[in-house]
Amino acid sequence: MALFSAPKTHPLHSKARSLRLDILEMINHAGFGHIGSAFSSVDILISLYNSKLFNFKKDRFVLSAGHLCASLYAVLADTGYFDKEELFTFAQFNSRLQGHATIDTPGINYSAGSLGQGLSYSIGLALGDPKHHVVCLSSDGEHNEGQVWEAIMAANKFHLGNLISIVDYNGCQIGGTTQEIMPLDELAGKYLRFGWTVTTVDGHNFYELARVLKKSKDSSIYPACIIVKTVLGKGVSFMENNCQYHDIKKLAPDLFITAKNELQRY
Amino acid sequence: MSSKDTKLASMRRAFGEALFALALKNPNLYVVDADLYPSLYLTDFKARFRSRFIQVGVAENNAAAIAAGLSATGKTVFLTSFACFSPAINWATIRQSICYNHHPVKIVGSHAGLMSADLGASHQMLEDVALMRTLPNMEVFAPIDASELKMMLPVIAYSQTPAYLRLVRPDTPLVNSARSFTIGKSRFLKRGDKITVLGYGPILTQLLLPDFDKFSLDIINCSSIKPLDDKTILTSIKKTGRCLVIEDHQQNGGLGEAVAKLILTSGQKCKFIHLGVNNAFGQSAHNYFDLYHHYALSPLAIRESLKKLLSTHAHS
């Protein structure tokens, strides 16, 4: 498995390019946004929402890491939940697209922002509706929160084969690398020892993402975890793996043009 | 407490029994418990409704968000623990996963107040009402006794709003004679025209002591703390011009503050005394009467306050 290869042959690759451009425009227009994790997570969301594996009218998607909502907004607009023009209202007064994900946005089931709660919420959903799947997306830094471990423990107890926890493992959080702030070390092994099935995957390879999502959905007895190795700021060279791009205000005009040019060639 | 022949009853036992009865009728009723079900008399519930009893262990944040998720699938969910853990430890989870997401989870916090005498300050939750009444969408209820709790529970269970229900540990006097409970409505325990007395929970039953009859008290049970029955309270205060608020809770953030704001906003003139714990932690004692005495919440302190309120005319 070639990590971070982003093969351009996949039919979804053009979406990966155009939605990154949408995210850049959206965040720059708002003068606010968590661009690093929006770029690290967008391919996961494209895979999920363009897959026939899930029917999100019945299955549920929970974004636990509410700050990376810009990528979800771009994907939901692309999927037809609302018009793409609405992306330019992101984080503005009276907008349905709040600065952190909320149920005001068509297609979003959970209002988030305070980290660590979404996996527990997903357990409640999975217990209450065992016939459908629940897919929860959290971030690696979010695993600093003790509540995430309470949830990881509980999912195993309740044998939630209909629960999938996807972790956007981009290695950065607000104040530095996850290794520096609070080392997660071998996160896959930790989930495994808590009784989950675990798969690690290249988060920018659509072929791999599709394969792993299918495999995880088929895990019928155990909750499934997908550790998605991603690159913070993926697609823009000066943002990649640069924790300073965890969140931004307006980009300087020359940086904006550089970013746009690079993404057009993505 | 009100007199020697007053019957005592356990609010917690009443809760367990009433919830069991509700669950018999409602197959969608769930309990999410943070390992305190025996103390909330839910042992029978657990045995009878195994699949609807979700034991999450000593993990109140996890419990609160699981309760929210279950509620999102259409279940009626009770989240059960002690007040000092839930809503204390999991306040931010209640704020986001329950209130902000509009899930009508019912949070039951037992062992509130100094009444949990021997357990000491860590367990004597005195800030729960303050924590809960500040949250948008959250309603707050504290029954005066086991009888009122039984009236209250079905009403709260089927309300489409998140709610906090405050229970106490000891057996307490049965004084409720109301046959029903309405959210946002208070009840008179006694009618008088000199002093309005407001409170919630069993501490208010101290005002029913025969010693206090001579003060002509208008005693209002504010078991619906939020929403509060503004109209009944202001009507009484207009008549008396004097108000005593008593609560087994911090003064800061409690009912007294809500009432003080109500009175000031209304423009009515009123002499006002607020009895509650004043910026202090509790402590262990063999029984809560000793603590009520120490923290100036006992009949002695009440008598002093009533005298003080009567000492000069409110409108002078």
Coordinates of C-alpha atoms in Angstrom, one line a residue:
Chain A
M1 CA 0.0 0.0 0.0
A2 CA 1.6 3.2 -1.2
L3 CA 0.6 5.8 1.5
F4 CA -0.8 9.1 0.4
S5 CA -0.6 8.2 -3.3
A6 CA -3.9 9.8 -4.3
P7 CA -4.2 7.9 -7.6
K8 CA -5.6 10.2 -10.2
T9 CA -7.2 7.3 -12.1
H10 CA -10.1 6.9 -9.7
P11 CA -13.4 8.4 -10.9
L12 CA -13.8 10.3 -7.6
H13 CA -10.4 12.0 -8.1
S14 CA -11.9 15.0 -9.9
K15 CA -14.3 15.5 -7.0
A16 CA -11.4 15.5 -4.6
R17 CA -10.0 18.3 -6.6
S18 CA -13.1 20.4 -7.1
L19 CA -14.3 20.0 -3.5
R20 CA -10.9 21.1 -2.2
L21 CA -11.3 24.2 -4.3
D22 CA -14.8 24.7 -2.8
I23 CA -13.4 24.4 0.7
L24 CA -10.6 26.8 0.0
E25 CA -13.0 29.4 -1.4
M26 CA -15.5 28.8 1.4
I27 CA -13.0 29.2 4.2
N28 CA -11.1 32.1 2.6
H29 CA -14.4 33.9 2.0
A30 CA -15.5 33.4 5.6
G31 CA -12.1 34.4 6.9
F32 CA -12.3 31.5 9.3
G33 CA -12.1 27.7 9.2
H34 CA -10.3 24.5 10.0
I35 CA -8.7 24.1 6.6
G36 CA -6.0 21.5 7.6
S37 CA -8.5 18.9 8.7
A38 CA -11.0 19.8 6.0
F39 CA -8.4 18.8 3.5
S40 CA -7.3 15.7 5.4
S41 CA -10.9 14.4 5.8
V42 CA -12.5 15.4 2.5
D43 CA -11.6 12.2 0.7
I44 CA -13.1 10.1 3.5
L45 CA -16.3 12.0 3.2
I46 CA -16.4 11.8 -0.6
S47 CA -15.9 8.0 -0.3
L48 CA -18.7 7.7 2.2
Y49 CA -21.3 9.8 0.4
N50 CA -20.5 8.4 -3.0
S51 CA -20.6 4.8 -1.9
K52 CA -23.6 2.6 -2.3
L53 CA -22.7 0.9 0.9
F54 CA -24.8 3.3 3.0
N55 CA -28.1 4.9 2.7
F56 CA -27.9 8.0 4.8
K57 CA -31.6 8.4 4.9
K58 CA -31.6 5.3 7.2
D59 CA -28.0 4.7 8.1
R60 CA -26.5 7.6 10.1
F61 CA -23.4 9.6 9.8
V62 CA -22.1 11.5 12.9
L63 CA -19.4 14.1 12.6
S64 CA -17.9 14.1 16.1
A65 CA -15.0 16.4 15.2
G66 CA -17.4 19.3 14.4
H67 CA -14.6 21.7 13.5
L68 CA -13.8 20.0 10.2
C69 CA -17.3 20.7 9.0
A70 CA -16.1 22.7 5.9
S71 CA -15.4 19.4 4.1
L72 CA -18.7 17.9 5.1
Y73 CA -20.5 21.1 3.9
A74 CA -18.7 20.8 0.5
V75 CA -19.6 17.1 0.2
L76 CA -23.3 17.6 1.3
A77 CA -23.7 20.4 -1.3
D78 CA -22.1 18.2 -3.9
T79 CA -24.4 15.3 -3.0
G80 CA -27.4 17.6 -3.4
Y81 CA -28.5 18.4 0.1
F82 CA -28.4 22.1 -0.6
D83 CA -27.1 24.5 -3.3
K84 CA -23.4 25.0 -3.7
E85 CA -23.9 28.8 -3.5
E86 CA -24.8 28.4 0.2
L87 CA -21.2 27.4 0.9
F88 CA -20.4 31.1 0.8
T89 CA -22.6 31.7 3.8
F90 CA -20.3 29.5 6.0
A91 CA -19.9 30.9 9.5
Q92 CA -21.9 34.0 8.6
F93 CA -24.8 35.5 10.7
N94 CA -28.1 33.6 10.0
S95 CA -26.4 30.9 8.0
R96 CA -27.4 27.2 8.1
L97 CA -23.7 26.4 7.9
Q98 CA -22.4 27.3 11.3
G99 CA -18.7 27.5 12.3
H100 CA -19.0 24.0 13.8
A101 CA -21.4 21.4 12.4
T102 CA -25.0 21.6 13.5
I103 CA -28.3 20.0 12.8
D104 CA -29.4 23.3 11.1
T105 CA -27.6 22.0 8.0
P106 CA -29.6 19.7 5.8
G107 CA -28.0 16.2 6.0
I108 CA -26.3 16.8 9.4
N109 CA -27.7 14.7 12.3
Y110 CA -25.6 15.9 15.2
S111 CA -24.5 19.3 16.5
A112 CA -20.9 19.1 17.5
G113 CA -18.0 21.3 18.4
S114 CA -17.0 20.1 21.9
L115 CA -14.8 17.1 21.1
G116 CA -15.2 13.6 22.4
Q117 CA -19.0 13.2 22.5
G118 CA -19.8 11.9 19.0
L119 CA -18.7 8.3 19.4
S120 CA -20.9 8.0 22.6
Y121 CA -23.8 9.6 20.7
S122 CA -23.2 7.1 17.9
I123 CA -23.4 4.2 20.4
G124 CA -26.8 5.5 21.5
L125 CA -27.9 5.6 17.8
A126 CA -26.5 2.1 17.2
L127 CA -28.3 0.7 20.3
G128 CA -31.6 2.4 19.5
D129 CA -31.7 1.3 15.8
P130 CA -29.7 -2.0 15.5
K131 CA -30.9 -2.6 11.9
H132 CA -29.0 0.3 10.5
H133 CA -25.4 1.4 10.5
V134 CA -23.9 4.3 12.3
V135 CA -20.6 5.8 10.9
C136 CA -18.8 8.2 13.2
L137 CA -15.9 10.4 12.1
S138 CA -13.6 11.7 14.8
S139 CA -10.1 13.1 14.8
D140 CA -6.9 11.7 16.2
G141 CA -6.4 14.7 18.5
E142 CA -10.0 14.1 19.8
H143 CA -8.7 10.9 21.3
N144 CA -7.1 13.0 24.0
E145 CA -10.6 13.2 25.5
G146 CA -11.3 10.6 28.1
Q147 CA -14.9 10.2 27.0
V148 CA -13.7 8.7 23.7
W149 CA -12.2 5.8 25.6
E150 CA -15.4 5.4 27.7
A151 CA -17.1 5.0 24.3
I152 CA -14.6 2.6 22.8
M153 CA -15.0 0.4 25.9
A154 CA -18.8 0.5 25.8
A155 CA -19.1 -0.3 22.0
N156 CA -17.4 -3.6 22.7
K157 CA -19.6 -4.4 25.6
F158 CA -22.7 -3.8 23.6
H159 CA -21.4 -5.8 20.6
L160 CA -22.2 -3.0 18.2
G161 CA -21.5 -4.6 14.8
N162 CA -23.4 -1.8 13.2
L163 CA -21.0 0.9 14.4
I164 CA -18.0 2.2 12.5
S165 CA -15.6 4.6 14.0
I166 CA -13.5 6.4 11.4
V167 CA -10.5 8.3 12.8
D168 CA -8.9 11.0 10.7
Y169 CA -5.3 10.4 11.7
N170 CA -3.5 13.5 10.3
G171 CA -1.1 13.7 13.2
C172 CA -1.7 17.4 14.0
Q173 CA -3.8 19.3 16.5
I174 CA -4.1 22.9 17.4
G175 CA -0.9 23.3 19.4
G176 CA 1.4 21.0 17.5
T177 CA 1.7 17.4 16.5
T178 CA -0.3 14.7 18.3
Q179 CA 3.0 13.1 19.1
E180 CA 4.1 16.2 20.9
I181 CA 0.8 17.2 22.6
M182 CA -0.3 13.7 23.7
P183 CA 1.1 10.7 22.0
L184 CA -1.4 8.2 20.7
D185 CA 1.3 5.8 19.7
E186 CA -0.2 2.7 18.2
L187 CA -3.9 3.7 18.1
A188 CA -4.9 0.7 16.0
G189 CA -3.5 -1.6 18.7
K190 CA -5.4 0.2 21.4
Y191 CA -8.8 -0.1 19.6
L192 CA -7.9 -3.8 18.9
R193 CA -7.3 -4.5 22.6
F194 CA -10.6 -2.8 23.4
G195 CA -12.3 -5.5 21.2
W196 CA -12.8 -3.7 17.9
T197 CA -11.8 -4.9 14.5
V198 CA -9.3 -2.4 13.1
T199 CA -8.1 -1.5 9.7
T200 CA -5.5 1.1 8.8
V201 CA -5.8 2.8 5.4
D202 CA -4.4 5.5 3.2
G203 CA -7.0 8.3 3.5
H204 CA -6.3 9.8 0.1
N205 CA -6.6 6.6 -1.9
F206 CA -10.2 6.1 -3.1
Y207 CA -9.6 2.4 -4.1
E208 CA -8.4 1.6 -0.6
L209 CA -11.0 3.6 1.2
A210 CA -13.8 1.8 -0.7
R211 CA -12.4 -1.6 0.1
V212 CA -12.0 -0.9 3.8
L213 CA -15.4 0.7 4.2
K214 CA -17.0 -2.4 2.7
K215 CA -14.9 -4.7 4.9
S216 CA -15.8 -2.7 8.0
K217 CA -19.5 -2.6 7.2
D218 CA -19.5 -6.4 6.9
S219 CA -18.1 -6.8 10.4
S220 CA -21.3 -8.2 12.0
I221 CA -20.4 -8.8 15.6
Y222 CA -17.7 -6.4 16.5
P223 CA -17.6 -2.6 16.2
A224 CA -15.2 -1.6 13.4
C225 CA -12.6 1.1 13.5
I226 CA -10.9 2.5 10.5
I227 CA -7.7 4.4 11.2
V228 CA -7.4 6.7 8.2
K229 CA -3.9 7.9 7.7
T230 CA -4.2 11.4 6.2
V231 CA -2.1 14.4 5.5
L232 CA -3.1 17.7 7.2
G233 CA -3.7 20.3 4.5
K234 CA -3.5 17.6 1.8
G235 CA -3.3 19.2 -1.7
V236 CA -1.6 22.5 -0.8
S237 CA 2.2 22.1 -0.4
F238 CA 2.7 24.8 2.2
M239 CA -0.2 23.5 4.4
E240 CA 0.7 19.8 4.2
N241 CA 1.7 18.4 7.6
N242 CA 2.1 22.0 8.9
C243 CA 0.2 22.3 12.2
Q244 CA -0.1 26.0 11.7
Y245 CA -2.8 25.3 9.2
H246 CA -5.0 23.5 11.7
D247 CA -7.2 26.6 11.4
I248 CA -6.8 29.8 9.5
K249 CA -8.2 33.3 9.1
K250 CA -8.1 34.9 5.6
L251 CA -5.1 33.8 3.6
A252 CA -2.7 36.4 2.3
P253 CA -3.6 37.0 -1.4
D254 CA -0.4 35.4 -2.7
L255 CA -0.9 32.3 -0.6
F256 CA -4.5 32.1 -1.7
I257 CA -3.4 32.2 -5.4
T258 CA -0.7 29.6 -4.8
A259 CA -3.1 27.3 -3.0
K260 CA -5.7 27.7 -5.7
N261 CA -3.1 27.0 -8.5
E262 CA -1.9 23.9 -6.7
L263 CA -5.4 22.6 -6.1
Q264 CA -6.3 23.1 -9.8
R265 CA -3.5 20.8 -10.7
Y266 CA -4.4 18.3 -7.9
Chain B
M1 CA -40.5 17.0 59.9
S2 CA -43.7 19.1 60.1
S3 CA -44.9 17.1 63.1
K4 CA -44.3 13.8 64.9
D5 CA -47.2 12.0 63.2
T6 CA -46.1 13.0 59.6
K7 CA -45.5 10.0 57.5
L8 CA -42.1 9.6 55.8
A9 CA -41.5 8.1 52.4
S10 CA -38.6 7.6 50.0
M11 CA -38.6 9.7 46.9
R12 CA -36.1 7.3 45.3
R13 CA -38.3 4.3 45.9
A14 CA -41.2 6.2 44.5
F15 CA -39.1 7.0 41.4
G16 CA -38.1 3.3 40.9
E17 CA -41.7 2.2 41.2
A18 CA -43.2 4.9 39.1
L19 CA -40.7 4.4 36.3
F20 CA -41.4 0.6 36.4
A21 CA -45.1 1.4 36.0
L22 CA -44.4 3.7 33.1
A23 CA -42.1 1.2 31.4
L24 CA -44.9 -1.4 31.5
K25 CA -47.0 0.9 29.4
N26 CA -44.3 2.3 27.2
P27 CA -42.1 -0.2 25.4
N28 CA -39.9 2.6 24.2
L29 CA -38.8 3.7 27.7
Y30 CA -35.1 3.2 28.3
V31 CA -32.8 3.7 31.3
V32 CA -29.2 4.7 30.8
D33 CA -27.5 4.1 34.1
A34 CA -24.0 5.1 35.4
D35 CA -23.8 2.3 37.9
L36 CA -26.1 3.6 40.6
Y37 CA -29.3 1.7 39.8
P38 CA -29.7 0.1 43.2
S39 CA -29.7 3.5 44.9
L40 CA -32.4 4.6 42.5
Y41 CA -34.5 1.5 43.1
L42 CA -34.1 0.3 39.6
T43 CA -33.3 -3.3 40.4
D44 CA -36.7 -4.4 39.4
F45 CA -36.6 -2.4 36.2
K46 CA -33.2 -3.9 35.3
A47 CA -34.6 -7.5 35.9
R48 CA -37.8 -7.0 34.0
F49 CA -36.7 -4.8 31.1
R50 CA -33.2 -6.1 30.4
S51 CA -32.9 -4.9 26.9
R52 CA -34.1 -1.4 27.9
F53 CA -31.6 -1.0 30.7
I54 CA -28.3 0.3 29.4
Q55 CA -25.5 0.0 31.9
V56 CA -22.6 2.2 30.9
G57 CA -20.6 2.0 34.1
V58 CA -19.1 4.9 36.0
A59 CA -18.9 7.1 33.0
E60 CA -21.3 9.9 33.1
N61 CA -20.2 11.7 30.0
N62 CA -20.5 8.6 27.9
A63 CA -23.9 7.9 29.6
A64 CA -25.2 11.4 28.7
A65 CA -24.3 11.2 25.0
I66 CA -25.5 7.6 24.7
A67 CA -28.8 8.7 26.2
A68 CA -28.9 11.5 23.6
G69 CA -28.3 9.1 20.7
L70 CA -31.0 6.7 22.0
S71 CA -33.4 9.6 22.2
A72 CA -32.6 10.5 18.6
T73 CA -33.9 7.1 17.6
G74 CA -37.3 7.9 19.2
K75 CA -36.8 6.3 22.7
T76 CA -38.0 7.9 25.9
V77 CA -34.7 8.0 27.9
F78 CA -34.0 8.4 31.6
L79 CA -30.4 9.0 32.5
T80 CA -29.8 8.0 36.1
S81 CA -27.1 8.7 38.6
F82 CA -26.3 11.0 41.6
A83 CA -26.6 14.7 41.1
C84 CA -22.9 15.2 42.1
F85 CA -21.9 13.1 39.0
S86 CA -24.8 13.8 36.6
P87 CA -25.3 16.7 35.9
A88 CA -22.0 17.7 37.5
I89 CA -19.3 15.7 35.7
N90 CA -21.2 15.6 32.4
W91 CA -22.5 19.1 32.2
A92 CA -20.8 19.9 28.9
T93 CA -22.1 16.7 27.4
I94 CA -25.6 17.5 28.5
R95 CA -25.2 21.0 27.1
Q96 CA -24.1 19.8 23.6
S97 CA -25.4 16.3 23.0
I98 CA -28.7 16.7 24.8
C99 CA -29.7 20.4 24.9
Y100 CA -28.1 21.8 21.8
N101 CA -29.3 18.7 19.8
H102 CA -32.8 19.1 21.2
H103 CA -33.1 15.6 22.7
P104 CA -35.7 15.3 25.5
V105 CA -33.5 13.1 27.8
K106 CA -34.6 13.1 31.4
I107 CA -31.7 13.5 33.7
V108 CA -32.3 12.1 37.2
G109 CA -29.8 13.3 39.8
S110 CA -30.3 11.7 43.2
H111 CA -28.7 12.4 46.6
A112 CA -28.9 16.2 46.0
G113 CA -28.2 18.6 48.8
L114 CA -27.1 18.5 52.4
M115 CA -29.7 15.8 53.0
S116 CA -27.0 13.2 51.9
A117 CA -25.6 14.0 55.3
D118 CA -23.0 11.3 56.1
L119 CA -21.6 11.1 52.6
G120 CA -19.9 14.5 53.0
A121 CA -19.3 17.4 50.7
S122 CA -18.3 15.6 47.6
H123 CA -21.7 14.0 47.4
Q124 CA -23.8 16.8 48.8
M125 CA -24.5 18.4 45.4
L126 CA -25.4 22.0 46.0
E127 CA -24.9 23.4 42.5
D128 CA -27.1 21.2 40.3
V129 CA -30.0 23.6 40.0
A130 CA -27.6 26.4 39.0
L131 CA -25.9 24.2 36.4
M132 CA -29.2 23.1 34.9
R133 CA -31.3 26.2 34.9
T134 CA -28.7 28.1 32.8
L135 CA -29.0 25.6 29.9
P136 CA -31.2 26.6 27.0
N137 CA -34.1 24.1 26.4
M138 CA -33.5 22.5 29.9
E139 CA -36.4 22.3 32.3
V140 CA -35.7 21.8 36.1
F141 CA -37.9 20.0 38.6
A142 CA -37.6 19.1 42.2
P143 CA -40.5 17.3 43.9
I144 CA -41.3 18.1 47.5
D145 CA -42.0 14.4 48.4
A146 CA -42.6 10.9 47.1
S147 CA -46.2 11.6 46.3
E148 CA -45.5 14.7 44.2
L149 CA -42.8 12.7 42.4
K150 CA -45.3 10.1 41.3
M151 CA -47.5 12.8 39.8
M152 CA -44.6 14.5 38.2
L153 CA -42.9 11.5 36.5
P154 CA -45.4 10.7 33.7
V155 CA -45.8 14.4 32.9
I156 CA -42.0 14.9 32.5
A157 CA -41.5 11.5 30.7
Y158 CA -43.8 12.6 27.8
S159 CA -42.7 16.2 27.6
Q160 CA -40.7 16.9 24.5
T161 CA -38.1 18.9 26.4
P162 CA -34.9 17.9 28.1
A163 CA -35.5 17.9 31.9
Y164 CA -33.5 17.6 35.1
L165 CA -35.2 15.9 38.0
R166 CA -33.7 16.4 41.5
L167 CA -34.1 13.7 44.1
V168 CA -32.9 13.4 47.7
R169 CA -31.5 10.5 49.6
P170 CA -33.4 10.2 52.9
D171 CA -37.0 9.3 53.6
T172 CA -38.8 12.7 53.8
P173 CA -42.3 13.9 55.0
L174 CA -45.3 13.3 52.8
V175 CA -47.0 16.6 52.6
N176 CA -48.3 16.8 49.0
S177 CA -52.0 16.8 48.6
A178 CA -52.2 17.8 45.0
R179 CA -53.7 15.3 42.6
S180 CA -51.8 16.4 39.5
F181 CA -48.7 18.1 38.3
T182 CA -48.4 20.7 35.6
I183 CA -45.1 22.0 34.2
G184 CA -44.7 25.6 35.1
K185 CA -47.3 25.6 37.8
S186 CA -46.6 25.9 41.5
R187 CA -48.8 24.7 44.4
F188 CA -49.8 26.3 47.7
L189 CA -48.9 24.2 50.7
K190 CA -50.6 26.8 53.0
R191 CA -52.3 30.1 52.4
G192 CA -51.6 33.3 54.4
D193 CA -51.2 37.0 53.8
K194 CA -48.1 38.2 55.7
I195 CA -45.1 36.4 54.1
T196 CA -44.6 34.6 50.8
V197 CA -42.4 31.5 51.3
L198 CA -40.9 29.9 48.2
G199 CA -38.8 26.7 47.9
Y200 CA -38.5 23.3 46.5
G201 CA -37.7 19.8 47.8
P202 CA -38.3 18.5 51.3
I203 CA -36.5 21.4 53.0
L204 CA -39.7 23.4 52.4
T205 CA -41.7 21.1 54.6
Q206 CA -40.0 22.6 57.6
L207 CA -42.2 25.7 57.1
L208 CA -45.2 23.5 57.9
L209 CA -44.2 23.2 61.5
P210 CA -47.1 24.3 63.8
D211 CA -44.7 26.9 65.3
F212 CA -44.9 28.9 62.1
D213 CA -48.7 29.1 61.9
K214 CA -48.7 32.4 63.7
F215 CA -46.8 34.1 60.9
S216 CA -49.6 33.7 58.3
L217 CA -47.4 32.2 55.6
D218 CA -48.3 31.9 51.9
I219 CA -46.2 28.8 51.2
I220 CA -45.6 28.0 47.6
N221 CA -44.0 24.8 46.4
C222 CA -41.9 25.7 43.4
S223 CA -41.3 22.2 42.3
S224 CA -41.2 23.4 38.7
I225 CA -38.1 25.5 39.1
K226 CA -37.8 26.1 35.4
P227 CA -40.2 27.1 34.0
L228 CA -41.1 29.0 37.1
D229 CA -44.7 30.0 37.9
D230 CA -44.0 33.7 37.7
K231 CA -47.7 34.7 38.0
T232 CA -48.5 32.8 41.2
I233 CA -45.3 34.0 42.8
L234 CA -45.8 37.7 41.9
T235 CA -49.5 37.6 42.9
S236 CA -48.6 36.3 46.3
I237 CA -45.8 38.9 46.7
K238 CA -48.1 41.7 45.7
K239 CA -50.3 40.6 48.6
T240 CA -47.6 40.1 51.3
G241 CA -44.7 42.4 50.3
R242 CA -42.4 40.0 52.0
C243 CA -40.6 37.0 50.6
L244 CA -38.5 34.2 52.1
V245 CA -36.8 31.7 49.7
I246 CA -35.3 28.6 51.1
E247 CA -33.4 25.9 49.3
D248 CA -30.9 23.0 50.0
H249 CA -28.6 24.4 47.4
Q250 CA -26.0 27.2 47.0
Q251 CA -27.5 30.7 47.1
N252 CA -25.5 31.4 44.0
G253 CA -27.5 30.3 41.0
G254 CA -30.4 28.9 42.9
L255 CA -34.1 29.6 43.0
G256 CA -33.5 32.6 45.2
E257 CA -31.7 34.4 42.4
A258 CA -34.4 33.5 39.9
V259 CA -37.0 34.9 42.3
A260 CA -35.0 38.1 43.1
K261 CA -34.7 38.8 39.4
L262 CA -38.4 38.2 38.9
I263 CA -39.3 40.6 41.7
L264 CA -36.9 43.3 40.6
T265 CA -38.1 43.1 37.0
S266 CA -41.7 43.3 38.0
G267 CA -41.1 46.6 39.9
Q268 CA -42.9 45.3 43.0
K269 CA -41.5 46.3 46.4
C270 CA -40.7 43.4 48.6
K271 CA -38.6 42.6 51.6
F272 CA -36.5 39.6 50.7
I273 CA -34.5 36.9 52.5
H274 CA -32.7 34.0 50.8
L275 CA -31.8 31.0 52.9
G276 CA -29.4 28.7 51.1
V277 CA -25.8 27.6 51.5
N278 CA -23.7 30.7 51.2
N279 CA -20.6 30.0 49.1
A280 CA -19.5 27.0 51.1
F281 CA -19.1 23.2 50.8
G282 CA -21.1 20.8 53.0
Q283 CA -19.6 18.3 55.3
S284 CA -20.5 15.0 56.9
A285 CA -22.9 14.7 59.8
H286 CA -25.0 11.9 61.3
N287 CA -28.2 13.5 60.2
Y288 CA -29.0 16.5 58.0
F289 CA -30.8 18.3 60.8
D290 CA -27.4 19.1 62.2
L291 CA -26.2 20.4 58.8
Y292 CA -29.3 22.5 58.4
H293 CA -28.6 24.0 61.8
H294 CA -24.9 24.7 60.9
Y295 CA -25.7 26.2 57.5
A296 CA -28.6 28.3 58.9
L297 CA -31.4 26.4 57.2
S298 CA -33.0 25.0 60.3
P299 CA -36.3 26.0 61.9
L300 CA -34.3 28.3 64.1
A301 CA -32.9 30.2 61.2
I302 CA -36.3 30.2 59.5
R303 CA -37.9 31.7 62.6
E304 CA -35.3 34.5 62.8
S305 CA -35.8 35.3 59.1
L306 CA -39.6 35.4 59.4
K307 CA -39.3 37.7 62.4
K308 CA -36.9 39.9 60.5
L309 CA -39.3 40.1 57.5
L310 CA -42.1 41.2 59.8
S311 CA -40.0 43.6 61.8
T312 CA -40.6 46.6 59.6
H313 CA -43.3 47.1 57.0
A314 CA -42.2 46.2 53.5
H315 CA -43.5 49.4 51.9
S316 CA -42.2 51.8 54.4

